[in-house]
Tab-separated table of C-alpha atoms in Angstrom:
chain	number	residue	atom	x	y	z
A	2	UNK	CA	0.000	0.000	0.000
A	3	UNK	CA	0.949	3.451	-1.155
A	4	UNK	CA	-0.193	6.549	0.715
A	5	UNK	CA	-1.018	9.242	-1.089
A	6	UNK	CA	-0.281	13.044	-1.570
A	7	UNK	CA	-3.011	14.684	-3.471
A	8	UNK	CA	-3.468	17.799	-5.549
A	9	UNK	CA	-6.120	20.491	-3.936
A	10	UNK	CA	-7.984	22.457	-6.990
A	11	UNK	CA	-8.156	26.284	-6.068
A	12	UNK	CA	-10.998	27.071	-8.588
A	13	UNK	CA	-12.789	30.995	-6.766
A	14	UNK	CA	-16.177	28.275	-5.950
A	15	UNK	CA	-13.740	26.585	-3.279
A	16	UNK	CA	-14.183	26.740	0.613
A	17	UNK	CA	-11.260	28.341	2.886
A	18	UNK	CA	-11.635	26.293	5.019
A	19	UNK	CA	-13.727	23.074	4.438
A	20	UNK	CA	-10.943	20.380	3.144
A	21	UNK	CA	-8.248	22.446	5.560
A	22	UNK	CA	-10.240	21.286	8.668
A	23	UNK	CA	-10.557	17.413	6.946
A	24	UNK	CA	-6.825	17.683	6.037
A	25	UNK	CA	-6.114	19.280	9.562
A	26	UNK	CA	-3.982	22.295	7.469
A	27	UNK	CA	-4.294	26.074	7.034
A	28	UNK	CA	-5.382	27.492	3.406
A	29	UNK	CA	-4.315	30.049	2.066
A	30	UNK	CA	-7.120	30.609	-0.531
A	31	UNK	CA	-10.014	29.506	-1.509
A	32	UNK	CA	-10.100	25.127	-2.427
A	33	UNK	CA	-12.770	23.304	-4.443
A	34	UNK	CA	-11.306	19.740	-5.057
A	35	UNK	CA	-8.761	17.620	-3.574
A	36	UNK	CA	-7.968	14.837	-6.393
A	37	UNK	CA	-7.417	11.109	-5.154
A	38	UNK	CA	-6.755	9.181	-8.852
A	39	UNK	CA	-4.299	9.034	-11.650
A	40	UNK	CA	-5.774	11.359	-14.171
A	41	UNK	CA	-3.039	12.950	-15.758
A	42	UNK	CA	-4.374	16.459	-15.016
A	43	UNK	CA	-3.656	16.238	-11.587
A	44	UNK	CA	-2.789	13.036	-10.207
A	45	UNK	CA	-2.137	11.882	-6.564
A	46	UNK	CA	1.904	11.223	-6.069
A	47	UNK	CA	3.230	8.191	-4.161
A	48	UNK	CA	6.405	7.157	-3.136
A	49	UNK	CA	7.848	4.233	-4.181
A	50	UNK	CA	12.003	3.239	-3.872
A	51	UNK	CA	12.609	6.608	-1.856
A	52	UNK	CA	11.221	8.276	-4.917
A	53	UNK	CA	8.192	10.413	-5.438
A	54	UNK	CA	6.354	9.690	-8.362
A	55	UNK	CA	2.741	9.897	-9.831
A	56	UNK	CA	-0.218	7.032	-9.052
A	57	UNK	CA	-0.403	7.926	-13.159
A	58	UNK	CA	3.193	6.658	-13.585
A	59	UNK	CA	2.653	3.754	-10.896
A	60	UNK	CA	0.060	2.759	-13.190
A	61	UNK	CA	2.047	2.841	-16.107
A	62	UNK	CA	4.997	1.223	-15.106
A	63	UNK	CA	3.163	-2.420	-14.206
A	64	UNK	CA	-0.648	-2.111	-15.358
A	65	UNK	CA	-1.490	-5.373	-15.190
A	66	UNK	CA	-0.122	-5.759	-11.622
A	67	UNK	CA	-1.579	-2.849	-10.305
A	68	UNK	CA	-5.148	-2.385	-12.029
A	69	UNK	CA	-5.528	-6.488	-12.050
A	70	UNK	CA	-6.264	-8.208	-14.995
A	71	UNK	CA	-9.835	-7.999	-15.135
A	72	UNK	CA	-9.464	-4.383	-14.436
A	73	UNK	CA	-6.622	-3.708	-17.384
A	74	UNK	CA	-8.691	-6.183	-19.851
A	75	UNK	CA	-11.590	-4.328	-19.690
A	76	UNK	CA	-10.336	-0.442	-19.132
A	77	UNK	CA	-6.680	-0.401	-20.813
A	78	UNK	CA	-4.095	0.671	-18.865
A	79	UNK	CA	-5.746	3.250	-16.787
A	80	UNK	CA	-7.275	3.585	-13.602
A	81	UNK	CA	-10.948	3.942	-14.286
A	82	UNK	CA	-12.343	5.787	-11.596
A	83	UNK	CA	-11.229	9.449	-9.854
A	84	UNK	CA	-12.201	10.704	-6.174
A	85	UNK	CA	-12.541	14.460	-5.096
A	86	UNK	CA	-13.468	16.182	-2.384
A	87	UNK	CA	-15.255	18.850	-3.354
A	88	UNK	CA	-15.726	21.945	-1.018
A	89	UNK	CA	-18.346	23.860	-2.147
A	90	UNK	CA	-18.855	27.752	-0.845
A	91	UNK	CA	-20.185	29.360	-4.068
A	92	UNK	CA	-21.958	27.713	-7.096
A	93	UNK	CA	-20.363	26.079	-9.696
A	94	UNK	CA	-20.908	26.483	-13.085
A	95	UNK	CA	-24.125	25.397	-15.159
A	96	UNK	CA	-22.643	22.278	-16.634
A	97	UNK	CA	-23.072	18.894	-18.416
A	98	UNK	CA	-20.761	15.555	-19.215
A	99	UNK	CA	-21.274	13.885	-22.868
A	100	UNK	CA	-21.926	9.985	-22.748
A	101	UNK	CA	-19.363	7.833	-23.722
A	102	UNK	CA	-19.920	7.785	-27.827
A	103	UNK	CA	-20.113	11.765	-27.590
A	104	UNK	CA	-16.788	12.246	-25.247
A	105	UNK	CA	-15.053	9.477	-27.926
A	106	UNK	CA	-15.805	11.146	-31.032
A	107	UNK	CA	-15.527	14.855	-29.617
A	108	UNK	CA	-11.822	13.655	-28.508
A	109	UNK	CA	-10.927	12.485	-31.938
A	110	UNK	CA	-12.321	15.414	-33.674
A	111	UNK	CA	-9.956	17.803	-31.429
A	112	UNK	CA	-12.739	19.400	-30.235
A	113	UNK	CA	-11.088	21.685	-26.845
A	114	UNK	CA	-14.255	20.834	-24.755
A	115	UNK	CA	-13.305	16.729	-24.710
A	116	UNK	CA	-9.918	16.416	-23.080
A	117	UNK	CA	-10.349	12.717	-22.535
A	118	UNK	CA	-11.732	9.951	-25.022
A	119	UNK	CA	-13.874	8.980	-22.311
A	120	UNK	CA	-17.170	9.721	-20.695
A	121	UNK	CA	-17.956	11.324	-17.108
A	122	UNK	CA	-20.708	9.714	-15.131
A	123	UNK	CA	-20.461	10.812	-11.486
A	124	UNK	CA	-21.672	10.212	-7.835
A	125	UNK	CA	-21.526	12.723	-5.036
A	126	UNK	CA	-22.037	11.457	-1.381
A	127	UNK	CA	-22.632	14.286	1.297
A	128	UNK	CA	-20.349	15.124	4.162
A	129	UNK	CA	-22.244	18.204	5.002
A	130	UNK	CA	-25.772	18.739	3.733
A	131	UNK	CA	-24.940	19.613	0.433
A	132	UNK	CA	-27.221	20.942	-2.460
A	133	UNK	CA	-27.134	21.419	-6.326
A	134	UNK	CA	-29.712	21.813	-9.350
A	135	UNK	CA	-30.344	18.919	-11.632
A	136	UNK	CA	-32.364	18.047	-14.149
A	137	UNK	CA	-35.400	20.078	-15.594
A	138	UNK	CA	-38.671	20.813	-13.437
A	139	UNK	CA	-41.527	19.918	-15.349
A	140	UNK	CA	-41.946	22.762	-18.172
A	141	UNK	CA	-45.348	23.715	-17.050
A	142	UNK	CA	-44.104	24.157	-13.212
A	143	UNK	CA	-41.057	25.854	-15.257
A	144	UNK	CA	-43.244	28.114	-17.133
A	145	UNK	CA	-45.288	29.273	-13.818
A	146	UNK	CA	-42.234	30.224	-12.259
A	147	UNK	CA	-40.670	32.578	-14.497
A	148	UNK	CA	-44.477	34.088	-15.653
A	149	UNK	CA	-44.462	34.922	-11.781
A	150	UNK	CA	-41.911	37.131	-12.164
A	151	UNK	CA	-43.425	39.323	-14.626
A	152	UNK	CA	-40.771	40.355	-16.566
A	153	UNK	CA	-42.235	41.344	-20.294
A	154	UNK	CA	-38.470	40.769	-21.933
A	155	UNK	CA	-39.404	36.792	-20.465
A	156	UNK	CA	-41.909	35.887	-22.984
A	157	UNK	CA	-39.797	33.979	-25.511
A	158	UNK	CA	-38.943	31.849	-22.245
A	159	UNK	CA	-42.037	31.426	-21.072
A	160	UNK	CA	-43.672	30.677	-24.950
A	161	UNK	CA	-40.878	28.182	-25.320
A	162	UNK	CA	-42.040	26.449	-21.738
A	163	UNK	CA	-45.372	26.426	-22.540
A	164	UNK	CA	-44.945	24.212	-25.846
A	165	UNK	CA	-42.949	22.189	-23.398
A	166	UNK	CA	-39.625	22.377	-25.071
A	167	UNK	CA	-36.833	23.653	-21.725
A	168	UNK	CA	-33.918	23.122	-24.236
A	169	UNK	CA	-35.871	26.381	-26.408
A	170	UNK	CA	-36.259	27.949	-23.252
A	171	UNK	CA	-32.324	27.691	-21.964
A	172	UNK	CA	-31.129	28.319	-25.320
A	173	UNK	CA	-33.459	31.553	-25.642
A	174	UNK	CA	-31.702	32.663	-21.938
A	175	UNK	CA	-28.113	31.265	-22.763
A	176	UNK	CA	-28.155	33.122	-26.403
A	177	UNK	CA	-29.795	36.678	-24.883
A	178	UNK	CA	-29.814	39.108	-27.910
A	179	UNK	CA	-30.262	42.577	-26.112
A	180	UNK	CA	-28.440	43.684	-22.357
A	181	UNK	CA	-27.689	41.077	-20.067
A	182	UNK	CA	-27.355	43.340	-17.375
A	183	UNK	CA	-30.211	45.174	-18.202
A	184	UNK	CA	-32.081	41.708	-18.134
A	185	UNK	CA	-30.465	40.714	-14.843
A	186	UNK	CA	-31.245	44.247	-13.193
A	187	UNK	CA	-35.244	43.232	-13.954
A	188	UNK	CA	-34.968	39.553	-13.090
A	189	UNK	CA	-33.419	40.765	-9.625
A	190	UNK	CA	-35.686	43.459	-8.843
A	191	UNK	CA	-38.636	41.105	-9.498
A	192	UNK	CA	-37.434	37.578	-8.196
A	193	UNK	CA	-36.400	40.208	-4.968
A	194	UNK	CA	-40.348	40.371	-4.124
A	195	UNK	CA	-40.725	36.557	-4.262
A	196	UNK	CA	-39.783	35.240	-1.127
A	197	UNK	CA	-39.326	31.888	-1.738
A	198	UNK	CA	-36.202	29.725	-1.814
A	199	UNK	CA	-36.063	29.614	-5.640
A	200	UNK	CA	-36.437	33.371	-6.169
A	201	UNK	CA	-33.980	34.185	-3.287
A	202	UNK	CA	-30.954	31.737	-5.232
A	203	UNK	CA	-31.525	33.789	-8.441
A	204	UNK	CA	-30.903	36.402	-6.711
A	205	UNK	CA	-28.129	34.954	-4.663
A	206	UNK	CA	-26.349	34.269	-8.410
A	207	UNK	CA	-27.015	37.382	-9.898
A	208	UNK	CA	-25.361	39.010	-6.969
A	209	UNK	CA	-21.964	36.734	-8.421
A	210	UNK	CA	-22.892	36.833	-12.574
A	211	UNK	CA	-24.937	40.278	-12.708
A	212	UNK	CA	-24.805	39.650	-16.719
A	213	UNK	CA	-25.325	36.494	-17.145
A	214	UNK	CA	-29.139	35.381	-17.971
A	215	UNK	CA	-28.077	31.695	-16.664
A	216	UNK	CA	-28.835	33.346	-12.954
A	217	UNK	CA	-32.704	31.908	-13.777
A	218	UNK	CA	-31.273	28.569	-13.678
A	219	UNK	CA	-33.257	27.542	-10.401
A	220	UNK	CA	-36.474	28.635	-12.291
A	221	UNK	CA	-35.923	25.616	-15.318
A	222	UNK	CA	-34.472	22.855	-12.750
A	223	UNK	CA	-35.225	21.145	-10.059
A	224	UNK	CA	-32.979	21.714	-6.839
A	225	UNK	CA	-31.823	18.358	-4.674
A	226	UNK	CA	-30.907	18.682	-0.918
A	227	UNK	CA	-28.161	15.736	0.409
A	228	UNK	CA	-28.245	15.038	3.967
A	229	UNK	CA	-24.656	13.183	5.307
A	230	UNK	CA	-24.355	9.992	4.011
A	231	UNK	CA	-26.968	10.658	1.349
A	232	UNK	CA	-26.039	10.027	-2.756
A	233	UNK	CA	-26.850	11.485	-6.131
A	234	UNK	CA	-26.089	10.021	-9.289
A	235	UNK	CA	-25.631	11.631	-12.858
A	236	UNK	CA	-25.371	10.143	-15.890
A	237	UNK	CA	-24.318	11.466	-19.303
A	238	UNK	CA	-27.184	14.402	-20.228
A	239	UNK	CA	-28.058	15.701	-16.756
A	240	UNK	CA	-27.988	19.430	-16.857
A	241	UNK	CA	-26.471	20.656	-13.448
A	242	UNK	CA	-24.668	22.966	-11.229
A	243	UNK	CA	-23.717	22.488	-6.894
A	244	UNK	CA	-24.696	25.402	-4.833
A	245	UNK	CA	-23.429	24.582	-1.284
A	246	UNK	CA	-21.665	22.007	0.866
A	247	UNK	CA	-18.745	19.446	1.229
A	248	UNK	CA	-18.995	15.847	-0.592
A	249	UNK	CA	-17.132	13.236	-1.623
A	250	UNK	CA	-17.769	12.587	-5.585
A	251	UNK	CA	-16.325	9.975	-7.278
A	252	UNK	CA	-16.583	9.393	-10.921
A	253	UNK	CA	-15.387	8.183	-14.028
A	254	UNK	CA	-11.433	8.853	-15.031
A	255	UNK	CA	-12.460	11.919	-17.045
A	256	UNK	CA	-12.341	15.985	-17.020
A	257	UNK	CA	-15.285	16.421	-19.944
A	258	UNK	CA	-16.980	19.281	-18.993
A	259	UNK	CA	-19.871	21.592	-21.347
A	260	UNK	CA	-20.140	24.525	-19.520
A	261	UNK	CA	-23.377	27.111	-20.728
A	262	UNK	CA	-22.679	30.097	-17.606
A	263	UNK	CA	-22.333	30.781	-13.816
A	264	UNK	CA	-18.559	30.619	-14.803
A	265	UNK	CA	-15.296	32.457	-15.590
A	266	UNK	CA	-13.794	29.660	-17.576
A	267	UNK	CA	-14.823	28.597	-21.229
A	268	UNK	CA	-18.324	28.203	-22.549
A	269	UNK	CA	-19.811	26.343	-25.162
A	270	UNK	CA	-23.556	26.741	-25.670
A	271	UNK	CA	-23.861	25.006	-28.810
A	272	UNK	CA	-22.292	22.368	-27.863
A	273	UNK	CA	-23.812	21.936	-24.129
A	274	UNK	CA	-27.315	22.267	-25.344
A	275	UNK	CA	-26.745	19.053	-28.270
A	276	UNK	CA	-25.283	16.811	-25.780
A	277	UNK	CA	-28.003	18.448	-23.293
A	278	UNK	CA	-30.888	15.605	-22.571
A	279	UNK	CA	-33.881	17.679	-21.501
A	280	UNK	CA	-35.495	14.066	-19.878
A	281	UNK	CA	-32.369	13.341	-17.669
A	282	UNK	CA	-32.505	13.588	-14.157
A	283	UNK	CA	-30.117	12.502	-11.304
A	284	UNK	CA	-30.704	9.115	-9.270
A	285	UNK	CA	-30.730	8.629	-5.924
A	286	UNK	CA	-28.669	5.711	-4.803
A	287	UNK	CA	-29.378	4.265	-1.593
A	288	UNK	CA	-25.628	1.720	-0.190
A	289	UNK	CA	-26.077	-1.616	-0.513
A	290	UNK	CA	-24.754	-3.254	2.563
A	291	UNK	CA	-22.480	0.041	3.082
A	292	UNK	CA	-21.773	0.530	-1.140
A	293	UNK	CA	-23.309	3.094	-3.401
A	294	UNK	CA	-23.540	0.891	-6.584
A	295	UNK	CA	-24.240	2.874	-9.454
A	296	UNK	CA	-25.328	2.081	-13.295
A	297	UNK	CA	-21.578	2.335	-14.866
A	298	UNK	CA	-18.873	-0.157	-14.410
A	299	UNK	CA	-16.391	2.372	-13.586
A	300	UNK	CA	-16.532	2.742	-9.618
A	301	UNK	CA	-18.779	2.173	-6.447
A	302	UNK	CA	-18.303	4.063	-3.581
A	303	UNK	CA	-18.140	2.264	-0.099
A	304	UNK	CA	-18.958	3.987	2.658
A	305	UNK	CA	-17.060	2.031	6.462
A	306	UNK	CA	-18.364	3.675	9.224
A	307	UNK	CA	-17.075	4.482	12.679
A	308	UNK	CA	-16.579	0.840	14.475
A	309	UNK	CA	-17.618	-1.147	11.680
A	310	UNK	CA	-15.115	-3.433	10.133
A	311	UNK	CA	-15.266	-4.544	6.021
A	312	UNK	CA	-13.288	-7.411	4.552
A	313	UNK	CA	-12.976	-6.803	1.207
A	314	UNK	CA	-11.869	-8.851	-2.263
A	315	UNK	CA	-8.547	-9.061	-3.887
A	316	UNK	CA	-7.563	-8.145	-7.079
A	317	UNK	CA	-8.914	-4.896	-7.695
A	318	UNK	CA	-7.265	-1.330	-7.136
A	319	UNK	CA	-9.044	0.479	-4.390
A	320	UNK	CA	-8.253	4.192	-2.840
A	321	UNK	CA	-9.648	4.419	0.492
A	322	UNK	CA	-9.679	7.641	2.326
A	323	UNK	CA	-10.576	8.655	5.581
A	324	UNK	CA	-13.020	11.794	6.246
A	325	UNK	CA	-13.066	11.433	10.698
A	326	UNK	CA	-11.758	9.977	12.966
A	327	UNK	CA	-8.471	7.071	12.737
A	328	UNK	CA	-9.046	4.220	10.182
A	329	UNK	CA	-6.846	0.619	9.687
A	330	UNK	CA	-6.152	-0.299	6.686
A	331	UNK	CA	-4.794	-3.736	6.604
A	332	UNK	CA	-4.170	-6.130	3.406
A	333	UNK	CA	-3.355	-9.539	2.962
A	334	UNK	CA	-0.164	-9.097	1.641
A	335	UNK	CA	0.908	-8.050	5.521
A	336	UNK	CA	0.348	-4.192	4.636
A	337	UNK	CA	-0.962	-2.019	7.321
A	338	UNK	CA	-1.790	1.587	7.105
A	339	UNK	CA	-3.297	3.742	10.014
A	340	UNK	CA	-5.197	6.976	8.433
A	341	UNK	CA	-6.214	10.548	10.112
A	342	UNK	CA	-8.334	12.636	8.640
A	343	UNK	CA	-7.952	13.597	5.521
A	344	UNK	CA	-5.177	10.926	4.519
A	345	UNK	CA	-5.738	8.799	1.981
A	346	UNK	CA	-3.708	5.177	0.464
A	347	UNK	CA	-3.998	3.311	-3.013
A	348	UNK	CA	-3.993	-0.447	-2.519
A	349	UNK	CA	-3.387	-2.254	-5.804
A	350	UNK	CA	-4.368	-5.472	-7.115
A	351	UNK	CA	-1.872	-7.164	-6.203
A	352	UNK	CA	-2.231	-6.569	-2.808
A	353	UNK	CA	-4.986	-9.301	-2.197
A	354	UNK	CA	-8.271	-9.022	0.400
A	355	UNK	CA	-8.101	-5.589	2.693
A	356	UNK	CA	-9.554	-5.214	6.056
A	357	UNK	CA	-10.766	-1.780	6.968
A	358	UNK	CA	-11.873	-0.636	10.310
A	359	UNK	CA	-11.606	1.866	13.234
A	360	UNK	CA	-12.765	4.783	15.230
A	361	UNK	CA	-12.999	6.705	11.785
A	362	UNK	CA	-15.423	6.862	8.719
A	363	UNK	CA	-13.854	5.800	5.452
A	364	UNK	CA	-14.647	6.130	2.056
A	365	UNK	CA	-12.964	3.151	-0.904
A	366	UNK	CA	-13.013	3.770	-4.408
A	367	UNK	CA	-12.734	1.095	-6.756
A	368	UNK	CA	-14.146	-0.795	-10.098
A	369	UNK	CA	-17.038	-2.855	-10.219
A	370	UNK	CA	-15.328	-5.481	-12.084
């Protein structure tokens, strides 16, 4: 076993002090993500003959050793899965991840938006209650809330919602034609005499994007609340964006993100809104005898909690990380780890059946294979 050192994200959405307090730390600015994988982005670093050297490299080096052979004969010679913790203090970004065919032919097109040839399913389990938009409301429930508002320069919207079509009705906010501002300025003043909770966040993001008609976001979609220990799934399609809160998310090995506003980084509304699925929506996933199992081969999440103890299978390559407490990590092969807070260790295959237990909670990351 291997622990790890991994790379903290310091995108402007990120916490000061959320993954400092798990990784017991100061910050100096604001952090989003801490990476625990071997995407070649940003992957965790090991050290292995008095050397430091990637989990990427690791990887690369003996493939077959370290993924397992089911693992490498299926996947190649990459880890399929990344972890993050993601601290979340302001919302992301409106945003959506192609399906597999989509990320493989945007990738060998060159297209900028697919850095990886692979898709980007992903899970997010709450460490704090933790909430984000997903998916579209219905369009008539849609179409009621941004009527409410009475805004004249709204009508496209609204005749879009009202013939049910919500991809019309983002494109028609996401491609404004007159002043954004100007548009913004009205939506605020009017969603300011709504006091409700879906009003009061379009306000909330105007106050961060005042030109940016993607602010009336929470009008189209449909807003999930996570308590701790609580999962959402999204597949390929699912229109989204986190408002608040600290998670662990684990998905596929991939960085393929459409982004259509609520960000300083590139946007591609074309693009988002054909890989868009209007019909999409999140999944809950309830764990399975402590394991959030979801519909992609890439990963399950297992959740250990405080004095439990799991035993699990050999021959797969697992991450486990601790979020409280102390955790053992103990393998077959006579390995044993003891994890704080915020420390994390890569087990490979080769490393046969791992026992993990403890005063702590723990999170492993590995293949469903």
């Amino acid at each position: 076993m291997d622990l790890l050192t991994n790379p903290i994200k310091d995108y402007p959405w990120g916490s000061r002090t959320a993954i400092a307090e798990l990784t017991g730390r100061p910050a100096s600015g604001p952090e989003a993500e801490m990476w625990l994988g071997a995407h070649p982005a940003a992957s965790s670093r090991l050290t292995r003959d008095g050397a430091e050297i990637t989990l990427a490299d690791a990887v690369a080096a003996d493939p077959v050793g370290t993924l397992g052979e089911a693992v490498a004969g299926r996947f190649g010679q990459r880890l399929p899965y990344l972890m993050k913790v993601i601290a979340v203090d302001a919302p992301l970004s409106l945003q959506v991840h192609p399906d597999a065919d989509q990320a493989a032919a945007g990738h060998a097109r060159g297209d900028a938006n697919y850095t990886d040839p692979w898709h980007k399913p992903e899970l997010v389990c709450a460490l704090t209650p933790f909430t984000g938009l997903a998916g579209f409301r219905p369009p008539e429930q849609a179409s009621m809330l941004v009527e409410r508002l009475h805004v004249n320069a709204l009508q496209p919207v609204v005749a879009a919602l009202r013939d049910g079509d919500v991809l019309a009705a983002l494109r028609a906010l996401l491609e404004w034609p007159g002043s954004r501002r100007e548009l913004v300025e009205s939506v605020v003043w009017a969603a300011s005499a709504c006091h409700t909770p879906d009003y009061a966040l379009v306000v909330r993001l105007a106050r961060r994007y005042p030109e940016d008609p993607a602010v009336l976001a929470p009008l189209l979609m449909r807003r999930h609340t996570l308590a701790p220990g609580e999962a959402l799934f999204l597949g390929a399609g699912v229109l989204h964006c986190y408002l608040d809160g600290l998670a662990v998310e684990i998905m596929a090995c991939s960085d393929n993100v459409l982004r259509a506003g609520l960000t300083g980084k590139h946007i591609d509304v074309e693009e988002l809104l054909r890989i868009t699925d209007a019909a999409a929506q999140p999944l809950a996933v309830e764990p399975v005898g402590g394991a959030y199992v979801p519909p992609v081969p890439e990963f399950l999440l297992r959740r250990v909690e405080s004095g439990a103890v799991e035993v699990l299978p050999g021959g797969l390559p697992r991450i486990v990380l601790c979020t409280e407490g102390v955790v053992n990590v103990r393998t077959a092969s006579g390995s044993e780890v003891k994890l704080r807070s915020g420390e994390s260790v890569f087990a490979d295959a080769s490393e046969g059946p791992a026992e993990i237990g403890g005063d702590g909670v723990a999170f492993c990351a590995q293949p469903q294979i």
